[in-house]
Short mmCIF file of C-alpha atoms in Angstrom, two decimals:
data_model
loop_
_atom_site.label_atom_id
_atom_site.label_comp_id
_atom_site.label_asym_id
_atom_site.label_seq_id
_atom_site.Cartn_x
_atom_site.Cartn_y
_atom_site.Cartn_z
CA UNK A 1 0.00 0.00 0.00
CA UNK A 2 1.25 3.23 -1.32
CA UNK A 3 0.87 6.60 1.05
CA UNK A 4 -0.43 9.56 -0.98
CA UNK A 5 1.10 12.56 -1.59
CA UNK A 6 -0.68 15.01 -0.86
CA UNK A 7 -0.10 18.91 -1.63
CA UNK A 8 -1.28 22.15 0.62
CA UNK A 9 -0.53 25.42 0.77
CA UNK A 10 -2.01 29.01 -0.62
CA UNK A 11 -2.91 29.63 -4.00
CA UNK A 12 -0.20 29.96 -6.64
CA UNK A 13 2.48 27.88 -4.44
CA UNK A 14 2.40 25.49 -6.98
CA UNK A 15 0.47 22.44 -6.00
CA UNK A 16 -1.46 21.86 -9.30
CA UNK A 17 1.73 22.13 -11.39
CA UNK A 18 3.92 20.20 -9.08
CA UNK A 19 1.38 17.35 -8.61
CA UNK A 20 1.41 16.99 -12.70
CA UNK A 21 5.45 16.92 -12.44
CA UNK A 22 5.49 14.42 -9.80
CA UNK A 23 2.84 12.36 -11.94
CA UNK A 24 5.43 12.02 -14.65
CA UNK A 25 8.06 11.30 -12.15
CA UNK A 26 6.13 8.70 -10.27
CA UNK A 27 3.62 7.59 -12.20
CA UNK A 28 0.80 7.77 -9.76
CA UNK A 29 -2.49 9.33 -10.54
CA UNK A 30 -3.49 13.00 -9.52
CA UNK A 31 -6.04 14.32 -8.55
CA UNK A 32 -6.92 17.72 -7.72
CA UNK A 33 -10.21 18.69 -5.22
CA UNK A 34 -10.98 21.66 -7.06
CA UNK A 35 -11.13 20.13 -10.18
CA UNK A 36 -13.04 17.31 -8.91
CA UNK A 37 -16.15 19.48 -7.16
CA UNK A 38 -15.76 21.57 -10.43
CA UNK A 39 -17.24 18.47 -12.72
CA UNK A 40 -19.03 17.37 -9.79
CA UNK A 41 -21.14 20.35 -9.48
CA UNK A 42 -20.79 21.56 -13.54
CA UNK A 43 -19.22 25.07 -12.22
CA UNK A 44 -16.28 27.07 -12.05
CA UNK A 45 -14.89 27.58 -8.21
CA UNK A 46 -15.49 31.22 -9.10
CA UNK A 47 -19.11 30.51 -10.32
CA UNK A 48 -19.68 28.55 -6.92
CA UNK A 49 -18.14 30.95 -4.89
CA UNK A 50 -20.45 33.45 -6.03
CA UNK A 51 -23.63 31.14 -6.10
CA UNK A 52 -23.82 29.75 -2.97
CA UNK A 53 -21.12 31.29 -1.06
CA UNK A 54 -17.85 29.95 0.56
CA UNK A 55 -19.70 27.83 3.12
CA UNK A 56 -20.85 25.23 0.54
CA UNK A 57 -17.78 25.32 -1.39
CA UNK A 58 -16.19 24.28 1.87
CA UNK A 59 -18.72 21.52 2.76
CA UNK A 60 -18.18 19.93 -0.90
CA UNK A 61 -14.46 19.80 -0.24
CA UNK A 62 -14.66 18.28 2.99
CA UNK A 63 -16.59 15.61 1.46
CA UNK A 64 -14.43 15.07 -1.82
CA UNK A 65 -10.98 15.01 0.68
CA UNK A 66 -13.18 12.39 3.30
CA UNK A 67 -13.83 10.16 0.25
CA UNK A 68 -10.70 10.27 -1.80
CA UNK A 69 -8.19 10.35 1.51
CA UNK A 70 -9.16 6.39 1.81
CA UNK A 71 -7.26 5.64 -1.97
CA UNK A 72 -3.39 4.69 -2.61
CA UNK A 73 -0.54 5.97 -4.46
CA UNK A 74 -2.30 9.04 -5.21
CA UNK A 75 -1.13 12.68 -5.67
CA UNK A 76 -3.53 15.33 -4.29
CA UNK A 77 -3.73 18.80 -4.75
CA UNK A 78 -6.34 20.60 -2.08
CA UNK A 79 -7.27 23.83 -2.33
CA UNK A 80 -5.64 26.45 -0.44
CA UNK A 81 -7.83 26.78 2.32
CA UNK A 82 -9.18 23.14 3.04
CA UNK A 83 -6.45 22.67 5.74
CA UNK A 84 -8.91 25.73 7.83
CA UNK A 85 -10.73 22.22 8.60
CA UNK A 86 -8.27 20.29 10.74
CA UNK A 87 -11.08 17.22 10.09
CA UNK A 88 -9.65 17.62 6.24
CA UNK A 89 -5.81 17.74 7.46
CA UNK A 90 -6.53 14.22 9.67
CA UNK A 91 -7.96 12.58 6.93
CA UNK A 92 -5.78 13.44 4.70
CA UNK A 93 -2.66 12.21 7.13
CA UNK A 94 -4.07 8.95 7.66
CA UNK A 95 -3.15 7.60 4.19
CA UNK A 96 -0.96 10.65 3.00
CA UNK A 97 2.57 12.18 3.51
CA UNK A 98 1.41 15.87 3.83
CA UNK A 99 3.51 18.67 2.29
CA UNK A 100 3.19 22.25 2.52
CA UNK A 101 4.33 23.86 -0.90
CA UNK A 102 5.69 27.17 1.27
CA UNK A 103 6.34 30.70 -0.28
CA UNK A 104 6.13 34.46 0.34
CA UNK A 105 2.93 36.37 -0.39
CA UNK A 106 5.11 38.78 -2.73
CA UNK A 107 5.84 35.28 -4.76
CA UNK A 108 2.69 33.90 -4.50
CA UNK A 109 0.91 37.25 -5.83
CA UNK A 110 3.51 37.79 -9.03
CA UNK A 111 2.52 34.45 -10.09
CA UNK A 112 -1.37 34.32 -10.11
CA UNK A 113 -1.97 38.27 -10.78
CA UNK A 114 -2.99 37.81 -14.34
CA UNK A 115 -4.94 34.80 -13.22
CA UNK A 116 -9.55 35.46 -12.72
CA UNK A 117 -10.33 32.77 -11.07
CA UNK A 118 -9.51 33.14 -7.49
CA UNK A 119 -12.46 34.05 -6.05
CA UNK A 120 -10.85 35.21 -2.66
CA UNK A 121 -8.68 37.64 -4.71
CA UNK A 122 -10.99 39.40 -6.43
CA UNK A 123 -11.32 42.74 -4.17
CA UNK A 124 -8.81 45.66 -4.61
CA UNK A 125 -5.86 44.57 -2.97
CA UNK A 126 -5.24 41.37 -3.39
CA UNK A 127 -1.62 41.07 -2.37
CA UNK A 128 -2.55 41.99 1.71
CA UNK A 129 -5.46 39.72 1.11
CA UNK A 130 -2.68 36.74 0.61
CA UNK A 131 -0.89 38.13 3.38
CA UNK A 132 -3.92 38.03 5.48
CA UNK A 133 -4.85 34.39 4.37
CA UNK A 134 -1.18 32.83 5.29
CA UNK A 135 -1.13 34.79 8.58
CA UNK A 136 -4.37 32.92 9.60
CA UNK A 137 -3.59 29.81 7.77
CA UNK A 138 0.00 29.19 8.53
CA UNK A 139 -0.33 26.96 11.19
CA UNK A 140 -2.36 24.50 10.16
CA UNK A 141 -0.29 23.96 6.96
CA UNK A 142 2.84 23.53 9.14
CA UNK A 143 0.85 20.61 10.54
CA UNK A 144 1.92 19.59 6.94
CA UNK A 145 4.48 16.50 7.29
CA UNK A 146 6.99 18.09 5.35
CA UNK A 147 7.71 21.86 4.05
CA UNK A 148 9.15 22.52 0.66
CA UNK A 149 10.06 26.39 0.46
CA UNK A 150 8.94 26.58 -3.20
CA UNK A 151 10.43 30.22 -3.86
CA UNK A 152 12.62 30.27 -6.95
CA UNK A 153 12.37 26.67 -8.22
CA UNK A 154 10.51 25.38 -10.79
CA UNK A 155 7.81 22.42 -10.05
CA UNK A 156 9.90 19.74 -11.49
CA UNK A 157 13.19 20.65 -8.57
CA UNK A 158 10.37 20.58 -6.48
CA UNK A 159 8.65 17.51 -7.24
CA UNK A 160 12.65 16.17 -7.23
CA UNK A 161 12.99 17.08 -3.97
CA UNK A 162 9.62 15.47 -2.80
CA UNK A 163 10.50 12.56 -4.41
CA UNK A 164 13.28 11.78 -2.59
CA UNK A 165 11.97 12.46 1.06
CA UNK A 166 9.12 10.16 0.04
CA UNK A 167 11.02 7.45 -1.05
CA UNK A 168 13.43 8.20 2.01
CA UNK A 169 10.73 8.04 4.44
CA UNK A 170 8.71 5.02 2.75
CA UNK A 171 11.15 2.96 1.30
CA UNK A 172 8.78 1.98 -1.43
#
């Protein structure tokens, strides 16, 4: 039985494009919660988001991570804020080796500014309203297993360097 790998941290640290570079390196299958409760409910995040608010975006997520946390030798991707629900961060752990894709909100903002669908960054300042989300979310993703500082490397060093502590740790 394989442990998952599963990725966390704010939007734009790179877990979408690092889980698809550790797919090629490992050959597991990815999956990303977003993308799943977007074909589940036939809507954008965004579209969600502004349809029935945050609340039900965060009770579909809960139930895609409680139902996909039970699989094997999977990659995850979870949005940036499902670790806000420490129920989603201990099911994730109990079949996953947790990692926190870590970088500054400067970083984070210079690579998803051009980007229109975050729906938490659509006000007029969206660079304090990263800094404001890691400040309050921080600690639960340094409940993360491991911490990758992601600043300054592309996702395939990164999905190097993940690959290596896995197989470290696991000795698959």
């Amino acid at each position: 039985m394989q442990k998952n790998i599963v990725l966390v941290g704010l939007m734009g640290a790179g877990k979408t494009s690092v889980g698809y570079a550790l797919k090629k390196l490992l050959g597991f299958e990815f999956l990303d919660t977003d993308e799943i409760i977007e074909k589940q409910q036939n809507s954008s995040i965004s579209e969600i988001f502004d349809k029935y608010g945050e609340i039900f975006f965060r009770n579909l997520e809960r139930e895609i991570i409680a139902n996909i946390s039970v699989l094997n030798g999977k990659i995850i991707a979870t949005g940036g804020g499902c670790i806000q629900n420490i129920e989603n961060l201990k099911n994730l752990k109990k079949n996953g080796f947790v990692i926190y894709l870590k970088a500054k909100p400067e970083e984070l903002y210079k690579r998803i500014k051009e980007e229109s669908h975050r729906p938490l960054l659509k006000n007029s300042n969206p660079l304090t309203t990263l800094q404001n989300l890691l400040e309050k979310r921080e600690k639960n993703y340094m409940l993360a297993d491991f911490v990758v500082d992601t600043q300054n490397k592309i996702p395939q060093k990164i999905a190097e360097e993940i690959t290596k502590v896995y197989y470290d740790k696991f000795k698959y």
